[in-house]
Amino acid sequence: MSLLAVRGLVVRMGALEILRGVDLDLAAGEIVTVLGSNGVGKTTLMRAISGVYRPARGSIQFAGEEIAGLASHAIVARGIAQAPEGRQIFGAMTVAENLRLGAAVTRGADRAASLDRVLSLFPVLRERYHQRAGSLSGGEQQMLCIGRALMAQPKLLLMDEPSLGLAPKLVRQVFGLIAAIRAAGTPVLLVEQNAKAALAIADRAYVMDGGRIVLAGEAAALARDQRVRAAYLGGHVGV
Amino acid sequence: MFDRFDIFFVQQLVNGFSVGLVYALVAIGFTLIFGVLNVVNFAHGEIYMIGAYAGLLAILVLAPPWVALLLLVLAAGIAAGIALERAAFKPFRRFRDEASLKSKAMRESTLLSSLAISIVVRESVEKIFGADMQAIPRAYADAMQEPISLGELAVASGQIAILAAAVVMFATLQWILKRTDIGLSIRAVAANPLGAQYVGVHVDRTVIATFAIGSGMGAVAGLLIGLYQGTIFPAMGFAPGVKAFVAMVMGGLNSIPGAVLCAIVLGLAEAVATEFFGQGWADLVAYVFLVLTLVFFPTGLFGAGRERV
């Protein structure tokens, strides 16, 4: 039984059909990655699941409940948090305020617990706790972005390009974190440019093209697939 | 201590400061709403007027004590602000992505819809109560005019009340924005509406709260100033609205401390101008400031590189 089940999802922007019927499943405890070139609809898919975009057709079931068309705050409240593309942190606010906003949907006692958990997962955020988020380095901002999403105590974490723009050492750290988050019981739906690293960490993978899923399977199998290797695992991509 | 001219001049500055606080009270609500929605709320002056009329009605019908009166007016302002948001702004927020939330089309349509609401409200009040200034019951009018002497200077109790109201409102607003969940949400939506959606901020509720807070403050300002100046009439919101708008632009459009500071500077400058050029020219000061700001400081005096709201 899937925790997340996306069926026939269509998202339009004006006359353009960005998603043209996407099917995707994620079971509890899994890391699932979505691969594809720029502009094939990966971020649109993530935004539709988070309720930032309203789907034109199709269904998104989360823990057996239909969530397609719900507002973003209602979806976060049901347990789907996202560390979005471009981080979208609040640069003029402090790290503390950013984390507190991440916990907007939780209650007082839970907040203290998730704050403890996030700060022990990201010690650097404890050091920078009262600094402006905009003054953090790119890597620290990414940690803040992930930490902020975890503050909501999600049952499913969406991550959109968490390694984008980071130095190789930090990229390894981010992938280590994704594994740790899953090990702590939170499944992850991961969109990544770094296909090799994503396939190494994921249980299953989907490949998108032109607003559709064109390949799906075990991550290890896809990593050996000739088409995937040619398109996404060429010499120019690597950890 | 002062010679005759000096004491008169200082007295003028004190009065100018008080006028500046009046503009500041209006500018706070204006700037708050602009910061969050990036739209100019042209009906803010009418909220100010509604506050004065609601207070006057309460005085005539109930003759409540001051605290109850201010709370009633605060409630009326909050209700009017929420109604305004539902009528003039909500219908244009059908789309939830960032581009639409702060788009030019959204700005222009709400600019016109809020202007339309402001005209309807003003004309309705005129139809019901007449266009003339309302008589204010003596007890309340006199309470605002008790002379209080500070050395050689004289201030009216109403000026002290306006100062107190400005300080309390500014402090309350900073407390709300910095310490409460809803304040944090307001700042989040102002800074990054997309990021706010990702963390689960209830954007619609946040926008309503912004209007409620800004309008509640505007309504209280309208009552205090209407009672102090004895000027409660349907178009009373226009002049302070214009001055508050200038203060908001000078302050950088979305800086509340900047708008408050510029409003006080504007009040002082008008008082000084009266001293040198005569009464009729004082209103020109605001427009000169506006033009100078737009030409030489297009992002405002406090605008660039700081947090919205």
Coordinates of C-alpha atoms in Angstrom, one line a residue:
Chain A
M1 CA 0.0 0.0 0.0
S2 CA 1.5 3.3 -1.1
L3 CA 1.9 6.2 1.2
L4 CA 1.8 8.6 -1.8
A5 CA -0.1 7.6 -4.9
V6 CA -0.2 10.0 -7.9
R7 CA -2.5 9.0 -10.7
G8 CA -3.0 10.7 -14.1
L9 CA -1.8 14.1 -12.8
V10 CA -2.2 17.0 -15.2
V11 CA -1.0 20.5 -14.5
R12 CA -1.6 23.4 -16.8
M13 CA -0.1 26.9 -16.9
G14 CA -2.5 28.8 -19.1
A15 CA -2.6 27.0 -22.4
L16 CA 0.5 24.9 -21.7
E17 CA 0.2 21.4 -20.3
I18 CA 3.3 21.0 -18.1
L19 CA 2.4 17.6 -16.6
R20 CA 0.5 15.3 -19.0
G21 CA -0.7 12.5 -16.8
V22 CA 2.0 11.5 -14.2
D23 CA 1.7 8.3 -12.2
L24 CA 4.0 7.8 -9.2
D25 CA 4.1 5.8 -6.0
L26 CA 6.0 6.0 -2.8
A27 CA 5.8 3.5 0.0
A28 CA 6.6 4.1 3.7
G29 CA 10.3 4.0 4.3
E30 CA 11.3 4.5 0.7
I31 CA 13.6 7.0 -1.0
V32 CA 12.2 7.6 -4.5
T33 CA 14.0 9.8 -6.9
V34 CA 12.6 11.6 -10.0
L35 CA 15.2 12.2 -12.8
G36 CA 15.0 14.2 -16.0
S37 CA 16.5 17.2 -17.8
N38 CA 15.6 20.8 -17.1
G39 CA 12.1 21.8 -18.0
V40 CA 10.5 18.3 -18.1
G41 CA 8.1 19.1 -15.2
K42 CA 10.0 17.7 -12.1
T43 CA 9.6 20.9 -10.0
T44 CA 6.0 21.3 -11.3
L45 CA 5.3 17.8 -10.0
M46 CA 6.7 18.7 -6.6
R47 CA 4.8 21.9 -6.4
A48 CA 1.5 20.2 -7.4
I49 CA 2.1 17.6 -4.6
S50 CA 2.7 20.5 -2.1
G51 CA -0.4 22.3 -3.3
V52 CA 1.4 25.4 -4.7
Y53 CA 0.0 24.5 -8.1
R54 CA -3.6 23.2 -8.4
P55 CA -3.8 20.1 -10.7
A56 CA -6.2 20.4 -13.7
R57 CA -6.9 16.6 -13.5
G58 CA -5.8 13.5 -11.8
S59 CA -5.5 12.4 -8.2
I60 CA -2.9 12.6 -5.4
Q61 CA -3.6 10.3 -2.5
F62 CA -1.6 10.6 0.7
A63 CA -2.1 8.0 3.4
G64 CA -5.3 7.0 1.7
E65 CA -6.7 10.5 1.6
E66 CA -7.3 12.6 -1.6
I67 CA -5.2 15.8 -1.3
A68 CA -5.2 17.1 -4.9
G69 CA -6.6 20.6 -4.9
L70 CA -6.0 21.3 -1.2
A71 CA -4.2 24.5 -0.2
S72 CA -0.6 24.3 0.6
H73 CA -1.0 24.9 4.3
A74 CA -3.6 22.0 4.5
I75 CA -1.1 19.7 2.8
V76 CA 1.8 20.6 5.2
A77 CA -0.7 20.0 8.1
R78 CA -1.4 16.5 6.7
G79 CA 2.4 15.7 6.9
I80 CA 4.0 16.6 3.5
A81 CA 6.8 19.1 3.9
Q82 CA 9.1 20.2 1.2
A83 CA 12.7 21.5 1.0
P84 CA 12.0 23.4 -2.3
E85 CA 14.1 24.3 -5.3
G86 CA 16.0 27.5 -4.7
R87 CA 15.6 27.0 -0.9
Q88 CA 13.1 29.8 -0.5
I89 CA 14.3 30.6 3.0
F90 CA 13.5 34.0 4.6
G91 CA 16.8 35.8 4.2
A92 CA 16.0 38.9 6.3
M93 CA 14.8 36.7 9.3
T94 CA 17.0 34.9 11.7
V95 CA 17.6 31.2 11.6
A96 CA 15.4 30.8 14.7
E97 CA 12.5 32.5 13.0
N98 CA 12.9 30.4 9.8
L99 CA 12.8 27.3 11.9
R100 CA 9.8 28.5 13.9
L101 CA 8.0 29.2 10.6
G102 CA 8.7 25.7 9.6
A103 CA 6.8 24.5 12.6
A104 CA 3.8 26.7 11.9
V105 CA 1.5 23.7 11.7
T106 CA 2.6 22.0 14.9
R107 CA 1.7 22.5 18.5
G108 CA 3.9 23.9 21.3
A109 CA 5.2 20.8 22.9
D110 CA 6.0 19.2 19.5
R111 CA 7.9 22.3 18.5
A112 CA 10.5 22.0 21.3
A113 CA 11.0 18.4 20.4
S114 CA 11.4 19.0 16.7
L115 CA 13.7 22.0 17.3
D116 CA 16.0 19.7 19.5
R117 CA 16.0 17.1 16.8
V118 CA 16.7 19.5 14.0
L119 CA 19.5 21.3 15.9
S120 CA 21.2 18.1 16.8
L121 CA 20.9 17.0 13.1
F122 CA 22.4 20.3 12.0
P123 CA 24.8 21.6 14.7
V124 CA 25.7 24.5 12.4
L125 CA 22.2 25.9 12.8
R126 CA 22.7 26.0 16.5
E127 CA 25.8 28.1 16.1
R128 CA 24.1 30.5 13.7
Y129 CA 20.7 30.4 15.6
H130 CA 20.4 34.2 16.0
Q131 CA 22.0 35.3 12.7
R132 CA 20.1 36.5 9.6
A133 CA 19.5 33.5 7.4
G134 CA 20.6 35.5 4.4
S135 CA 24.1 35.8 5.9
L136 CA 24.6 32.0 5.9
S137 CA 26.7 30.3 3.3
G138 CA 25.0 28.4 0.5
G139 CA 25.5 25.0 2.2
E140 CA 24.3 26.4 5.6
Q141 CA 21.2 27.8 3.8
Q142 CA 20.5 24.4 2.3
M143 CA 20.8 22.9 5.8
L144 CA 18.4 25.5 7.1
C145 CA 16.0 24.8 4.2
I146 CA 16.0 21.0 5.1
G147 CA 15.8 21.7 8.8
R148 CA 12.9 24.1 8.3
A149 CA 11.0 21.4 6.4
L150 CA 11.8 18.8 9.2
M151 CA 10.4 21.2 11.8
A152 CA 6.9 20.3 10.6
Q153 CA 7.6 16.7 11.6
P154 CA 6.6 15.4 8.2
K155 CA 5.4 11.9 7.3
L156 CA 6.9 12.5 3.9
L157 CA 9.7 14.9 2.9
L158 CA 9.9 16.3 -0.6
M159 CA 13.4 17.5 -1.7
D160 CA 13.8 19.5 -4.9
E161 CA 17.4 19.8 -6.1
P162 CA 19.0 19.8 -2.6
S163 CA 22.6 19.6 -4.0
L164 CA 22.2 22.4 -6.5
G165 CA 25.1 24.9 -6.4
L166 CA 26.9 23.1 -3.5
A167 CA 30.6 22.2 -3.4
P168 CA 31.3 18.4 -3.8
K169 CA 32.0 17.9 -0.1
L170 CA 28.7 19.5 0.8
V171 CA 26.9 17.4 -1.8
R172 CA 28.1 14.3 -0.1
Q173 CA 27.0 15.7 3.2
V174 CA 23.5 16.4 1.8
F175 CA 23.2 12.8 0.5
G176 CA 24.4 11.5 3.8
L177 CA 21.6 13.5 5.5
I178 CA 18.9 12.1 3.1
A179 CA 19.9 8.6 4.1
A180 CA 19.9 9.6 7.8
I181 CA 16.4 11.2 7.5
R182 CA 15.1 8.0 5.9
A183 CA 16.8 5.9 8.5
A184 CA 15.0 8.0 11.2
G185 CA 11.7 6.9 9.6
T186 CA 10.8 9.7 7.2
P187 CA 10.5 8.7 3.5
V188 CA 11.9 11.0 0.9
L189 CA 10.8 12.0 -2.6
L190 CA 13.9 13.4 -4.2
V191 CA 14.3 15.4 -7.4
E192 CA 18.0 15.6 -8.4
Q193 CA 20.2 16.7 -11.3
N194 CA 23.0 14.6 -9.8
A195 CA 21.5 11.4 -11.2
K196 CA 24.4 9.1 -10.2
A197 CA 24.3 10.1 -6.5
A198 CA 20.5 10.0 -6.5
L199 CA 20.3 6.5 -8.0
A200 CA 22.9 5.3 -5.5
I201 CA 20.8 6.3 -2.5
A202 CA 17.3 5.7 -3.8
D203 CA 15.2 2.5 -3.7
R204 CA 13.3 3.3 -6.8
A205 CA 13.5 5.9 -9.5
Y206 CA 11.3 7.5 -12.2
V207 CA 12.6 9.3 -15.3
M208 CA 10.5 12.1 -16.7
D209 CA 10.4 13.6 -20.1
G210 CA 8.0 16.1 -21.7
G211 CA 5.7 16.1 -18.7
R212 CA 5.4 12.3 -18.5
I213 CA 7.0 9.4 -16.7
V214 CA 9.0 7.6 -19.4
L215 CA 10.9 5.0 -17.3
A216 CA 10.3 3.6 -13.8
G217 CA 12.0 0.9 -11.8
E218 CA 14.4 -0.2 -9.1
A219 CA 17.1 2.4 -8.8
A220 CA 19.9 -0.1 -9.2
A221 CA 18.3 -1.4 -12.4
L222 CA 17.9 2.0 -13.8
A223 CA 21.5 2.9 -13.0
R224 CA 22.5 0.0 -15.3
D225 CA 19.9 0.9 -18.0
Q226 CA 21.6 2.0 -21.3
R227 CA 19.1 4.8 -22.0
V228 CA 19.5 6.2 -18.5
R229 CA 23.3 5.9 -18.7
A230 CA 23.4 7.7 -22.0
A231 CA 21.1 10.5 -21.0
Y232 CA 21.9 11.2 -17.4
L233 CA 25.0 9.4 -16.3
G234 CA 27.5 10.6 -19.0
G235 CA 30.9 11.7 -18.0
H236 CA 29.8 15.2 -17.3
V237 CA 27.7 14.1 -14.3
G238 CA 29.2 12.8 -11.2
V239 CA 29.8 13.3 -7.5
Chain B
M1 CA 15.2 81.2 28.4
F2 CA 13.7 81.5 24.9
D3 CA 13.1 84.8 23.3
R4 CA 9.6 85.4 21.9
F5 CA 10.4 84.0 18.4
D6 CA 12.1 80.9 19.6
I7 CA 9.4 79.8 21.9
F8 CA 6.8 80.3 19.2
F9 CA 9.0 78.3 16.8
V10 CA 9.5 75.4 19.3
Q11 CA 5.7 75.4 19.9
Q12 CA 5.2 75.1 16.2
L13 CA 7.6 72.1 16.1
V14 CA 5.7 70.5 18.9
N15 CA 2.5 70.9 17.0
G16 CA 4.2 69.7 13.8
F17 CA 5.4 66.6 15.7
S18 CA 1.9 65.9 16.7
V19 CA 0.6 66.3 13.2
G20 CA 3.4 64.0 12.0
L21 CA 2.2 61.3 14.5
V22 CA -1.3 61.6 13.0
Y23 CA 0.2 60.8 9.5
A24 CA 2.3 58.0 11.1
L25 CA -0.8 56.3 12.6
V26 CA -2.4 56.2 9.1
A27 CA 0.9 55.3 7.4
I28 CA 1.4 52.2 9.6
G29 CA -1.7 50.5 8.3
F30 CA -1.0 51.6 4.7
T31 CA 2.6 50.3 4.8
L32 CA 1.7 47.0 6.5
I33 CA -0.8 46.2 3.7
F34 CA 1.5 47.3 1.0
G35 CA 4.3 45.2 2.5
V36 CA 2.3 42.0 2.5
L37 CA 0.3 42.3 -0.8
N38 CA 2.4 44.8 -2.8
V39 CA -0.8 46.7 -3.5
V40 CA -1.9 50.2 -2.5
N41 CA -5.1 50.1 -0.4
F42 CA -6.9 53.2 -1.6
A43 CA -9.7 52.6 0.9
H44 CA -7.5 53.0 3.9
G45 CA -8.6 56.7 4.4
E46 CA -12.2 55.4 4.5
I47 CA -11.3 53.0 7.3
Y48 CA -10.0 56.0 9.1
M49 CA -13.3 57.8 8.5
I50 CA -15.4 54.8 9.5
G51 CA -13.4 54.6 12.8
A52 CA -14.3 58.2 13.5
Y53 CA -18.0 57.7 12.7
A54 CA -18.2 54.4 14.6
G55 CA -16.7 56.2 17.6
L56 CA -19.1 59.1 17.3
L57 CA -22.1 56.8 17.1
A58 CA -20.9 55.0 20.2
I59 CA -20.5 58.2 22.0
L60 CA -24.0 59.4 21.1
V61 CA -25.7 56.1 21.8
L62 CA -23.7 54.7 24.7
A63 CA -21.4 57.4 26.0
P64 CA -18.9 54.8 27.0
P65 CA -15.7 55.3 29.0
W66 CA -12.6 56.0 27.0
V67 CA -11.1 52.5 27.1
A68 CA -14.4 50.9 26.0
L69 CA -14.7 53.5 23.3
L70 CA -11.3 52.8 21.9
L71 CA -11.9 49.0 22.0
L72 CA -15.3 49.5 20.2
V73 CA -13.6 51.5 17.5
L74 CA -10.8 49.0 17.2
A75 CA -13.4 46.3 16.7
A76 CA -15.2 48.3 14.1
G77 CA -11.9 49.0 12.2
I78 CA -11.1 45.3 12.3
A79 CA -14.5 44.3 11.0
A80 CA -14.4 47.0 8.2
G81 CA -10.9 45.9 7.2
I82 CA -11.9 42.2 6.9
A83 CA -15.0 43.2 4.9
L84 CA -12.8 45.4 2.7
E85 CA -10.4 42.6 2.0
R86 CA -13.2 40.2 1.1
A87 CA -14.9 42.7 -1.2
A88 CA -12.0 44.4 -2.9
F89 CA -8.9 42.1 -2.7
K90 CA -9.9 38.5 -2.3
P91 CA -11.7 38.2 -5.6
F92 CA -8.4 39.0 -7.4
R93 CA -6.4 36.4 -5.5
R94 CA -7.7 33.4 -7.4
F95 CA -4.2 32.1 -8.3
R96 CA -1.8 30.9 -5.7
D97 CA 1.6 31.0 -7.4
E98 CA 4.0 33.7 -6.7
A99 CA 3.8 35.4 -10.0
S100 CA 0.1 36.0 -9.7
L101 CA 0.2 37.0 -6.0
K102 CA 2.5 40.0 -6.8
S103 CA 1.6 40.5 -10.5
K104 CA 1.0 43.9 -12.1
A105 CA -2.6 42.8 -13.1
M106 CA -3.3 42.0 -9.4
R107 CA -1.9 45.4 -8.4
E108 CA -3.9 47.4 -10.9
S109 CA -7.2 45.6 -10.4
T110 CA -7.1 45.9 -6.6
L111 CA -6.0 49.5 -6.9
L112 CA -9.2 50.2 -8.8
S113 CA -11.4 47.9 -6.7
S114 CA -10.2 49.5 -3.5
L115 CA -10.8 53.0 -5.0
A116 CA -14.3 51.9 -6.0
I117 CA -15.1 50.6 -2.5
S118 CA -13.7 53.9 -1.0
I119 CA -16.0 56.0 -3.2
V120 CA -19.1 53.8 -2.4
V121 CA -18.4 53.9 1.4
R122 CA -17.7 57.7 1.4
E123 CA -20.8 58.5 -0.6
S124 CA -23.0 56.2 1.5
V125 CA -21.8 57.8 4.7
E126 CA -22.5 61.2 3.1
K127 CA -26.0 60.0 2.1
I128 CA -26.8 58.8 5.7
F129 CA -25.1 61.5 7.8
G130 CA -24.7 64.4 5.4
A131 CA -21.5 66.0 4.1
D132 CA -21.1 68.5 7.0
M133 CA -18.8 68.2 10.0
Q134 CA -20.4 66.3 12.8
A135 CA -20.9 68.0 16.2
I136 CA -18.9 66.3 18.9
P137 CA -20.4 66.1 22.3
R138 CA -18.8 68.6 24.7
A139 CA -17.5 66.1 27.3
Y140 CA -15.4 64.2 24.7
A141 CA -14.3 67.3 22.7
D142 CA -13.2 69.1 25.9
A143 CA -11.3 66.1 27.2
M144 CA -9.0 66.4 24.1
Q145 CA -8.4 70.1 24.6
E146 CA -7.2 70.3 28.3
P147 CA -4.1 72.5 28.2
I148 CA -1.0 70.9 29.6
S149 CA 1.9 73.2 30.1
L150 CA 5.5 71.9 29.8
G151 CA 7.6 74.9 31.0
E152 CA 6.8 77.7 28.5
L153 CA 5.3 75.3 26.0
A154 CA 1.7 74.4 25.9
V155 CA 0.2 71.1 24.5
A156 CA -3.3 69.9 24.4
S157 CA -4.3 66.6 26.1
G158 CA -5.4 65.4 22.7
Q159 CA -1.8 65.7 21.4
I160 CA -0.6 63.6 24.3
A161 CA -3.4 61.1 23.6
I162 CA -2.2 60.9 20.0
L163 CA 1.4 60.5 21.0
A164 CA 0.4 57.8 23.5
A165 CA -1.7 56.0 20.8
A166 CA 1.1 56.2 18.3
V167 CA 3.7 54.7 20.8
V168 CA 1.3 52.0 21.9
M169 CA 0.3 51.0 18.4
F170 CA 3.9 51.0 17.1
A171 CA 5.1 49.0 20.0
T172 CA 2.1 46.5 19.8
L173 CA 2.7 46.1 16.1
Q174 CA 6.4 45.4 16.5
W175 CA 5.5 42.9 19.3
I176 CA 3.0 41.2 17.0
L177 CA 5.4 41.1 14.0
K178 CA 8.4 39.8 16.1
R179 CA 6.9 37.6 18.8
T180 CA 3.6 36.1 17.6
D181 CA 2.9 33.3 15.1
I182 CA 0.6 35.4 13.1
G183 CA 3.2 38.2 13.0
L184 CA 5.9 35.8 11.8
S185 CA 3.4 34.6 9.1
I186 CA 2.8 38.2 8.0
R187 CA 6.6 38.8 7.7
A188 CA 7.0 35.5 5.8
V189 CA 4.3 36.3 3.3
A190 CA 5.7 39.8 2.8
A191 CA 9.2 38.5 2.3
N192 CA 8.6 35.4 0.2
P193 CA 5.0 34.3 -0.5
L194 CA 6.2 31.1 -2.2
G195 CA 8.5 30.2 0.7
A196 CA 5.5 30.9 3.1
Q197 CA 3.4 28.4 1.2
Y198 CA 6.1 25.7 1.4
V199 CA 6.3 26.0 5.2
G200 CA 2.5 25.8 5.5
V201 CA 1.6 29.4 6.3
H202 CA -2.1 29.9 5.8
V203 CA -1.7 32.7 3.2
D204 CA -5.4 33.7 3.0
R205 CA -5.7 33.9 6.8
T206 CA -2.5 35.9 7.0
V207 CA -3.7 38.5 4.5
I208 CA -7.0 38.8 6.5
A209 CA -5.0 39.3 9.7
T210 CA -2.9 42.0 7.9
F211 CA -6.0 43.9 6.9
A212 CA -7.5 43.5 10.4
I213 CA -4.4 44.9 12.2
G214 CA -3.8 47.7 9.7
S215 CA -7.5 48.7 9.7
G216 CA -8.0 48.5 13.4
M217 CA -5.1 50.9 13.9
G218 CA -6.4 53.2 11.1
A219 CA -9.8 53.4 12.7
V220 CA -8.5 54.3 16.2
A221 CA -6.3 57.0 14.6
G222 CA -9.4 58.4 12.8
L223 CA -11.4 58.6 16.0
L224 CA -8.6 60.2 18.1
I225 CA -7.8 62.8 15.4
G226 CA -11.4 63.4 14.5
L227 CA -12.2 64.2 18.2
Y228 CA -9.1 66.2 18.7
Q229 CA -9.5 68.4 15.6
G230 CA -13.3 68.3 15.7
T231 CA -13.3 67.3 12.1
I232 CA -15.5 64.3 11.5
F233 CA -16.9 64.4 8.0
P234 CA -17.2 61.9 5.1
A235 CA -14.0 63.1 3.2
M236 CA -11.9 63.4 6.3
G237 CA -9.7 60.4 5.3
F238 CA -8.4 62.0 2.1
A239 CA -5.8 64.5 3.3
P240 CA -4.2 62.2 6.0
G241 CA -4.4 59.4 3.4
V242 CA -2.3 61.5 0.9
K243 CA 0.2 62.4 3.5
A244 CA 0.5 58.9 4.8
F245 CA 1.0 57.7 1.2
V246 CA 3.8 60.2 0.8
A247 CA 5.4 59.0 4.1
M248 CA 5.1 55.4 2.9
V249 CA 6.9 56.2 -0.5
M250 CA 9.5 58.3 1.3
G251 CA 10.1 55.5 3.8
G252 CA 10.7 53.0 1.0
L253 CA 7.2 51.6 0.5
N254 CA 7.5 48.6 2.8
S255 CA 9.4 49.9 5.9
I256 CA 7.1 50.6 8.8
P257 CA 9.8 52.4 10.9
G258 CA 10.8 54.3 7.8
A259 CA 7.2 55.4 7.1
V260 CA 6.7 56.5 10.8
L261 CA 10.0 58.5 10.7
C262 CA 9.1 60.1 7.4
A263 CA 5.6 60.9 8.6
I264 CA 7.0 62.8 11.6
V265 CA 9.5 64.6 9.3
L266 CA 6.6 65.6 7.1
G267 CA 4.6 66.9 10.0
L268 CA 7.6 68.9 11.3
A269 CA 8.4 70.3 7.8
E270 CA 4.8 71.4 7.3
A271 CA 4.9 73.2 10.6
V272 CA 8.1 75.0 9.7
A273 CA 6.7 75.9 6.3
T274 CA 3.7 77.5 7.9
E275 CA 6.2 79.6 9.9
F276 CA 7.9 80.9 6.8
F277 CA 5.4 80.8 4.0
G278 CA 1.9 81.0 5.5
Q279 CA -0.8 78.4 5.9
G280 CA -1.8 77.9 2.3
W281 CA 1.6 76.6 1.3
A282 CA 2.0 73.9 3.9
D283 CA 0.1 71.3 1.9
L284 CA 2.6 71.8 -0.9
V285 CA 5.4 70.4 1.3
A286 CA 4.2 66.8 1.1
Y287 CA 4.1 66.9 -2.7
V288 CA 7.5 68.6 -2.9
F289 CA 8.9 65.8 -0.7
L290 CA 7.2 63.2 -2.9
V291 CA 8.7 64.5 -6.1
L292 CA 12.2 64.9 -4.5
T293 CA 12.0 61.4 -3.1
L294 CA 11.0 59.9 -6.4
V295 CA 13.6 61.8 -8.4
F296 CA 16.6 61.4 -6.0
F297 CA 15.7 58.3 -3.9
P298 CA 13.5 56.1 -6.1
T299 CA 13.7 53.2 -3.5
G300 CA 12.9 55.6 -0.7
L301 CA 15.0 56.8 2.1
F302 CA 14.9 53.5 4.0
G303 CA 13.9 51.2 1.1
A304 CA 16.9 49.3 -0.3
G305 CA 18.1 46.0 1.2
R306 CA 16.0 45.7 4.3
E307 CA 13.3 43.4 5.4
R308 CA 9.8 44.0 4.1
V309 CA 7.3 45.1 6.8

